[in-house]
Every structure is written in structure tokens, then in C-alpha cells.
Amino acid sequence: DILYMLRMANSAVKRLADAYHIAFSGPQGREVLRDLIEKYVISPAHVPGDSHTTEYNLGKRDAVLELVEFASLDFGKILMEELDATAG
């Protein structure tokens, strides 16, 4: 039955989202996220005269932002942690 299949799919997505949250909400996971954010979100994506590299960089940025969103983490808080770490 289609409703059963949809419930199972939603359950699998929920379990995966929970796994992402657990993996990235602890100290080591936060450290990894801060590193990814520093490399792929804070760093400029635009490469003058090279649209292909710019698009590639934007894809990396989107992947990190998707990870943070899927894990139901507070991007603003993680960004502030990264900015504090680089300032200190």
C-alpha cells in the first residue's frame, strides 16, 4: 500500500536526519563542521573569470549548508563558534 511505503520512507529519512544530528552535534562533529564552514562557506566562492570553478565552489558551499540543515543544527551558532575560533 502506498501510504505504508510513504511512512517507511519518512521513517528512514527521520532516522538518517537523527544520525546526522548526533554525528555533528558533539564536540568532534562540531569541529568538523567548523572546518567545513571555514573552507567552503566563509571562503569566497567566486573566482574572477572562471565560472566553472565558481560553480564548483558554490556546490561545495551548498553541500555544507544542506548538511547543517538536514542535521537540524543552528548554522548561526556554528558560524559564531567558527568566527570566535579564528579570532582567538
PDB file of C-alpha atoms in Angstrom:
ATOM      1  CA  ASP A   1       0.000   0.000   0.000  1.00  0.00           C
ATOM      2  CA  ILE A   2       1.326   3.434  -0.970  1.00  0.00           C
ATOM      3  CA  LEU A   3       0.631   5.034   2.410  1.00  0.00           C
ATOM      4  CA  TYR A   4       2.693   2.369   4.161  1.00  0.00           C
ATOM      5  CA  MET A   5       5.569   2.929   1.728  1.00  0.00           C
ATOM      6  CA  LEU A   6       5.456   6.693   2.334  1.00  0.00           C
ATOM      7  CA  ARG A   7       5.517   6.174   6.093  1.00  0.00           C
ATOM      8  CA  MET A   8       8.505   3.856   5.781  1.00  0.00           C
ATOM      9  CA  ALA A   9      10.353   6.368   3.584  1.00  0.00           C
ATOM     10  CA  ASN A  10       9.635   9.182   6.048  1.00  0.00           C
ATOM     11  CA  SER A  11      10.835   6.987   8.888  1.00  0.00           C
ATOM     12  CA  ALA A  12      14.103   6.240   7.054  1.00  0.00           C
ATOM     13  CA  VAL A  13      14.691   9.943   6.364  1.00  0.00           C
ATOM     14  CA  LYS A  14      13.980  10.777  10.018  1.00  0.00           C
ATOM     15  CA  ARG A  15      16.455   8.124  11.209  1.00  0.00           C
ATOM     16  CA  LEU A  16      19.102   9.477   8.838  1.00  0.00           C
ATOM     17  CA  ALA A  17      18.481  13.078   9.943  1.00  0.00           C
ATOM     18  CA  ASP A  18      18.781  11.958  13.571  1.00  0.00           C
ATOM     19  CA  ALA A  19      22.084  10.223  12.756  1.00  0.00           C
ATOM     20  CA  TYR A  20      23.406  13.415  11.138  1.00  0.00           C
ATOM     21  CA  HIS A  21      22.335  15.424  14.175  1.00  0.00           C
ATOM     22  CA  ILE A  22      24.048  13.042  16.583  1.00  0.00           C
ATOM     23  CA  ALA A  23      27.220  12.879  14.469  1.00  0.00           C
ATOM     24  CA  PHE A  24      27.600  16.646  14.123  1.00  0.00           C
ATOM     25  CA  SER A  25      26.272  17.967  17.426  1.00  0.00           C
ATOM     26  CA  GLY A  26      29.073  16.561  19.606  1.00  0.00           C
ATOM     27  CA  PRO A  27      32.473  18.226  20.065  1.00  0.00           C
ATOM     28  CA  GLN A  28      34.245  16.324  17.285  1.00  0.00           C
ATOM     29  CA  GLY A  29      31.359  16.770  14.878  1.00  0.00           C
ATOM     30  CA  ARG A  30      31.241  20.491  15.618  1.00  0.00           C
ATOM     31  CA  GLU A  31      34.964  20.719  14.954  1.00  0.00           C
ATOM     32  CA  VAL A  32      34.487  19.031  11.574  1.00  0.00           C
ATOM     33  CA  LEU A  33      31.563  21.326  10.738  1.00  0.00           C
ATOM     34  CA  ARG A  34      33.535  24.425  11.679  1.00  0.00           C
ATOM     35  CA  ASP A  35      36.346  23.246   9.411  1.00  0.00           C
ATOM     36  CA  LEU A  36      33.931  22.664   6.520  1.00  0.00           C
ATOM     37  CA  ILE A  37      32.327  26.052   7.088  1.00  0.00           C
ATOM     38  CA  GLU A  38      35.715  27.774   7.136  1.00  0.00           C
ATOM     39  CA  LYS A  39      36.801  26.066   3.912  1.00  0.00           C
ATOM     40  CA  TYR A  40      33.590  26.113   1.910  1.00  0.00           C
ATOM     41  CA  VAL A  41      31.191  28.715   3.318  1.00  0.00           C
ATOM     42  CA  ILE A  42      33.275  31.582   4.694  1.00  0.00           C
ATOM     43  CA  SER A  43      35.892  31.431   1.945  1.00  0.00           C
ATOM     44  CA  PRO A  44      34.967  33.314  -1.217  1.00  0.00           C
ATOM     45  CA  ALA A  45      33.347  31.091  -3.846  1.00  0.00           C
ATOM     46  CA  HIS A  46      33.766  33.500  -6.742  1.00  0.00           C
ATOM     47  CA  VAL A  47      36.818  33.067  -8.941  1.00  0.00           C
ATOM     48  CA  PRO A  48      37.058  36.036 -11.335  1.00  0.00           C
ATOM     49  CA  GLY A  49      36.985  34.905 -14.949  1.00  0.00           C
ATOM     50  CA  ASP A  50      36.360  31.253 -14.063  1.00  0.00           C
ATOM     51  CA  SER A  51      32.652  30.462 -13.945  1.00  0.00           C
ATOM     52  CA  HIS A  52      33.255  26.701 -13.749  1.00  0.00           C
ATOM     53  CA  THR A  53      35.371  26.923 -10.602  1.00  0.00           C
ATOM     54  CA  THR A  54      32.924  29.409  -9.115  1.00  0.00           C
ATOM     55  CA  GLU A  55      30.039  26.969  -9.697  1.00  0.00           C
ATOM     56  CA  TYR A  56      32.118  24.127  -8.260  1.00  0.00           C
ATOM     57  CA  ASN A  57      32.845  26.204  -5.146  1.00  0.00           C
ATOM     58  CA  LEU A  58      29.172  27.127  -4.793  1.00  0.00           C
ATOM     59  CA  GLY A  59      28.292  23.436  -4.975  1.00  0.00           C
ATOM     60  CA  LYS A  60      30.629  22.703  -2.065  1.00  0.00           C
ATOM     61  CA  ARG A  61      29.067  25.565  -0.126  1.00  0.00           C
ATOM     62  CA  ASP A  62      25.567  24.238  -0.817  1.00  0.00           C
ATOM     63  CA  ALA A  63      26.572  20.748   0.344  1.00  0.00           C
ATOM     64  CA  VAL A  64      27.799  22.074   3.710  1.00  0.00           C
ATOM     65  CA  LEU A  65      24.683  24.192   4.194  1.00  0.00           C
ATOM     66  CA  GLU A  66      22.476  21.208   3.294  1.00  0.00           C
ATOM     67  CA  LEU A  67      24.312  19.071   5.852  1.00  0.00           C
ATOM     68  CA  VAL A  68      23.743  21.658   8.590  1.00  0.00           C
ATOM     69  CA  GLU A  69      20.067  21.998   7.680  1.00  0.00           C
ATOM     70  CA  PHE A  70      19.463  18.244   7.419  1.00  0.00           C
ATOM     71  CA  ALA A  71      21.081  17.721  10.816  1.00  0.00           C
ATOM     72  CA  SER A  72      18.759  20.383  12.303  1.00  0.00           C
ATOM     73  CA  LEU A  73      21.686  22.386  13.628  1.00  0.00           C
ATOM     74  CA  ASP A  74      21.825  26.114  14.264  1.00  0.00           C
ATOM     75  CA  PHE A  75      24.002  27.498  11.453  1.00  0.00           C
ATOM     76  CA  GLY A  76      24.274  30.927  13.098  1.00  0.00           C
ATOM     77  CA  LYS A  77      25.593  29.416  16.311  1.00  0.00           C
ATOM     78  CA  ILE A  78      28.127  27.241  14.459  1.00  0.00           C
ATOM     79  CA  LEU A  79      29.244  30.245  12.387  1.00  0.00           C
ATOM     80  CA  MET A  80      29.755  32.318  15.513  1.00  0.00           C
ATOM     81  CA  GLU A  81      31.800  29.471  17.044  1.00  0.00           C
ATOM     82  CA  GLU A  82      33.973  29.427  13.920  1.00  0.00           C
ATOM     83  CA  LEU A  83      34.393  33.203  13.903  1.00  0.00           C
ATOM     84  CA  ASP A  84      35.308  33.149  17.604  1.00  0.00           C
ATOM     85  CA  ALA A  85      37.818  30.343  17.000  1.00  0.00           C
ATOM     86  CA  THR A  86      39.509  32.175  14.135  1.00  0.00           C
ATOM     87  CA  ALA A  87      39.578  35.476  16.044  1.00  0.00           C
ATOM     88  CA  GLY A  88      41.109  33.950  19.152  1.00  0.00           C
TER      89      GLY A  88
END
